[in-house]
JSON list of C-alpha atoms in Angstrom, two decimals:
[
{"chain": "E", "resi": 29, "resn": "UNK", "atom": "CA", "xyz": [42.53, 74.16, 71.53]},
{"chain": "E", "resi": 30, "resn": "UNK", "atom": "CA", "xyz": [42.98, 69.96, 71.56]},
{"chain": "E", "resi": 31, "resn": "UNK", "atom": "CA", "xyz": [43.56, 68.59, 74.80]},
{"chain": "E", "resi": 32, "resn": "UNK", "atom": "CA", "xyz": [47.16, 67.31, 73.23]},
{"chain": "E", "resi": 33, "resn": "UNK", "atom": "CA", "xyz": [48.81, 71.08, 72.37]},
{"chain": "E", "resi": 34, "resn": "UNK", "atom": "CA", "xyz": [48.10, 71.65, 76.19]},
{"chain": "E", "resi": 35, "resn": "UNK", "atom": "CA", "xyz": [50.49, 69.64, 77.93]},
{"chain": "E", "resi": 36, "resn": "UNK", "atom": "CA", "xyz": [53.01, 70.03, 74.91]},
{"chain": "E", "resi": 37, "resn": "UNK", "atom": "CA", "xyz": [53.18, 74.29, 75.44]},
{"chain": "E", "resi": 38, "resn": "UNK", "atom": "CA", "xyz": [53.60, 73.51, 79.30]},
{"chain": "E", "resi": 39, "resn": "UNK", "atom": "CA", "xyz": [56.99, 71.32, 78.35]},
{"chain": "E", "resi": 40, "resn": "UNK", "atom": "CA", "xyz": [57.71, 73.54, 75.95]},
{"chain": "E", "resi": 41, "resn": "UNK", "atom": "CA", "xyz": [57.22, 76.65, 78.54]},
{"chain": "E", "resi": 42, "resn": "UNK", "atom": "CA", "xyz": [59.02, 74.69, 81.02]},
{"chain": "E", "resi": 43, "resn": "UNK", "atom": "CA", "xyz": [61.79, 73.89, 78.76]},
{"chain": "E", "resi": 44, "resn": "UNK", "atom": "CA", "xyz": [62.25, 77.42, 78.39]},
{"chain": "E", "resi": 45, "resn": "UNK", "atom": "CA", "xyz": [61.74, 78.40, 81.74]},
{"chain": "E", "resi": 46, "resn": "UNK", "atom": "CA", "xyz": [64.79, 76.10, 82.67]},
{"chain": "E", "resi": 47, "resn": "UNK", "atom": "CA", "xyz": [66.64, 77.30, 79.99]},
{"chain": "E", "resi": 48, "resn": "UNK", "atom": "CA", "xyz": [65.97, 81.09, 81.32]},
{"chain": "E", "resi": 49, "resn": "UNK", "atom": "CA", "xyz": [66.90, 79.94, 85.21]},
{"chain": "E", "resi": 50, "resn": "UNK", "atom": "CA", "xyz": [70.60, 78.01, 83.97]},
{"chain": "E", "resi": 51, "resn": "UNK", "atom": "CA", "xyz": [71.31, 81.25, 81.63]},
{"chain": "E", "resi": 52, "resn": "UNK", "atom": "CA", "xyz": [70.69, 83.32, 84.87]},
{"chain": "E", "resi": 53, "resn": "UNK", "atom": "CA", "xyz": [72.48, 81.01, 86.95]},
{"chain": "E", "resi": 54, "resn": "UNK", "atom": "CA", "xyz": [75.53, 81.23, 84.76]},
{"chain": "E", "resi": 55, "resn": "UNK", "atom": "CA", "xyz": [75.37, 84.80, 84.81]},
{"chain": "E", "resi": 56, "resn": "UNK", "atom": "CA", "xyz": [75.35, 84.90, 88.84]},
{"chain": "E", "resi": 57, "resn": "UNK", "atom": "CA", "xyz": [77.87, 82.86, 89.12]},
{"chain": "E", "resi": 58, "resn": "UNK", "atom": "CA", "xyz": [80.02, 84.67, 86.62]},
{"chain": "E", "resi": 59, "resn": "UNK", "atom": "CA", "xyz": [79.53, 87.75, 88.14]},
{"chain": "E", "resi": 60, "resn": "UNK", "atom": "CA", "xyz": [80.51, 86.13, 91.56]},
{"chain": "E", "resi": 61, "resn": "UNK", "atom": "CA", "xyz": [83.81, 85.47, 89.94]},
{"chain": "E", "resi": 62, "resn": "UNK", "atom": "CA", "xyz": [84.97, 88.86, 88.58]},
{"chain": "E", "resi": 63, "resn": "UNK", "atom": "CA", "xyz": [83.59, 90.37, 91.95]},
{"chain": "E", "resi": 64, "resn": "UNK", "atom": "CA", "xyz": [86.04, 88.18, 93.54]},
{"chain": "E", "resi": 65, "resn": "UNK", "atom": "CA", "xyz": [88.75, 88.18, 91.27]},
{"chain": "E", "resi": 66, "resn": "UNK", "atom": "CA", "xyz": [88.31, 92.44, 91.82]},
{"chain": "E", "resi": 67, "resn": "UNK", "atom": "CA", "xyz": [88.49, 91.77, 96.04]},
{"chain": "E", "resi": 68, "resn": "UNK", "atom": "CA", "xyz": [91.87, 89.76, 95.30]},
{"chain": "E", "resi": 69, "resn": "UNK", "atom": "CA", "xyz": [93.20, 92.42, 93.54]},
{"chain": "E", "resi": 70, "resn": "UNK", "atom": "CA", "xyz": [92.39, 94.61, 96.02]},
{"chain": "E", "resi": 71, "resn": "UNK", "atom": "CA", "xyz": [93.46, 92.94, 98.80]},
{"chain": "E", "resi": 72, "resn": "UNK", "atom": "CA", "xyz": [97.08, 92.32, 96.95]},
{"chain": "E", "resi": 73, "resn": "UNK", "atom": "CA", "xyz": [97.17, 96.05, 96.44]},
{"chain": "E", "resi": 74, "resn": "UNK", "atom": "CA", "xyz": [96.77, 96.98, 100.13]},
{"chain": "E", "resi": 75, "resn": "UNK", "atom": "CA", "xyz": [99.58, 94.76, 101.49]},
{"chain": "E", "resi": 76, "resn": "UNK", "atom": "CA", "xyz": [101.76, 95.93, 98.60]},
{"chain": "E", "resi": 77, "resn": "UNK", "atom": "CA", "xyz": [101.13, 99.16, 99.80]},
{"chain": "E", "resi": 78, "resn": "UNK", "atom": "CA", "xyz": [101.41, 98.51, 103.14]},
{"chain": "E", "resi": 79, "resn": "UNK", "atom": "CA", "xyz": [104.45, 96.50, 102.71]},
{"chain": "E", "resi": 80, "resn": "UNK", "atom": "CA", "xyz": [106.08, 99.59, 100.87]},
{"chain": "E", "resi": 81, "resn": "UNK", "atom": "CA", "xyz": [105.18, 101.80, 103.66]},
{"chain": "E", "resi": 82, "resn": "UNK", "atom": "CA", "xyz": [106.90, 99.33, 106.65]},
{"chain": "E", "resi": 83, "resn": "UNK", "atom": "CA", "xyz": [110.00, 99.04, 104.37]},
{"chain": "E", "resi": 84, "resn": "UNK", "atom": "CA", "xyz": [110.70, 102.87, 104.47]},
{"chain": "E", "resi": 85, "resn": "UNK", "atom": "CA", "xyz": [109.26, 103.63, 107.77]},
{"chain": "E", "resi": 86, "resn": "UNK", "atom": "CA", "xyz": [110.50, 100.23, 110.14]},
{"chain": "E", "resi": 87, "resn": "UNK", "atom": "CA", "xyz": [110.62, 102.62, 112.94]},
{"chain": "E", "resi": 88, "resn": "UNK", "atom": "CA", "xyz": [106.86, 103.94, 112.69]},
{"chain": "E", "resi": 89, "resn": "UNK", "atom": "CA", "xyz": [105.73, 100.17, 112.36]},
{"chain": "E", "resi": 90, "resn": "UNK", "atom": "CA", "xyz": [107.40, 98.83, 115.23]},
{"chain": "E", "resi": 91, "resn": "UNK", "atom": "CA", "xyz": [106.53, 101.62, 117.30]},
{"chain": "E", "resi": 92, "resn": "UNK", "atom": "CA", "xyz": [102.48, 100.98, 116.27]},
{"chain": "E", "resi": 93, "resn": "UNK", "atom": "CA", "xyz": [102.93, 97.49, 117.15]},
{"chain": "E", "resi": 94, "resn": "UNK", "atom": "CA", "xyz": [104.29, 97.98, 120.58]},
{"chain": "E", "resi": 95, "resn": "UNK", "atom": "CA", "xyz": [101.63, 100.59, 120.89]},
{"chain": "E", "resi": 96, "resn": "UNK", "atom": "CA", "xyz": [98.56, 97.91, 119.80]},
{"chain": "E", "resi": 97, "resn": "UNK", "atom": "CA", "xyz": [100.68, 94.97, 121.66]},
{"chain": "E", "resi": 98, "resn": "UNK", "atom": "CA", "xyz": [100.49, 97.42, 124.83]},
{"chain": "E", "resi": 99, "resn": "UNK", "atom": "CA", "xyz": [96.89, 98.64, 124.18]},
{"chain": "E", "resi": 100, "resn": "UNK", "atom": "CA", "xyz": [96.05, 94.67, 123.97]},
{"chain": "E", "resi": 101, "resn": "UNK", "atom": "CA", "xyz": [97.30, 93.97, 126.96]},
{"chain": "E", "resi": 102, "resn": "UNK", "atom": "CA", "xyz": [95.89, 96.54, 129.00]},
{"chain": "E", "resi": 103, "resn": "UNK", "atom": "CA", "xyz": [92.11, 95.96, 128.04]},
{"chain": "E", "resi": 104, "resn": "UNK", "atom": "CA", "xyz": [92.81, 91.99, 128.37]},
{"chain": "E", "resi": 105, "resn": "UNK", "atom": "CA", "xyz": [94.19, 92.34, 131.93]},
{"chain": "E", "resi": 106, "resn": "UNK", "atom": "CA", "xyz": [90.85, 94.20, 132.86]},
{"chain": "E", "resi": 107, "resn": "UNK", "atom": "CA", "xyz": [88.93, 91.45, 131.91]}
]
């Protein structure tokens, strides 16, 4: 093996290493994005749901925040 094919199948191994390391970096980062995109979802499904449930129950939801607001204040005034 010449001295010169040396240092060209480093470049050309470090060529492809960088190649390898942006193709995984794309793939991170669009995984990232539909694992967000799936917690947005998610999250807009919960306060549809619990938005639902306060519109035919007002009664139950004001009565569970009076309880918390009460519950609050009782542990803060021990402090």
């Amino acid at each position: 093996m010449s001295d010169q094919a040396q240092p060209d199948d480093l470049a050309a191994q470090l060529r492809r290493l960088q190649a390898d390391l942006d193709a995984i970096k794309e793939t991170l980062k669009q995984a990232g994005k539909r694992e967000a995109q799936s917690a947005m979802r998610d999250a807009q499904s919960a306060m549809s749901t619990a938005e639902a449930y306060a519109r035919a129950n007002p009664n139950a939801v004001i009565a569970g925040a009076v309880g918390v607001g009460i519950l609050l204040g009782l542990l803060l005034r021990r402090h």
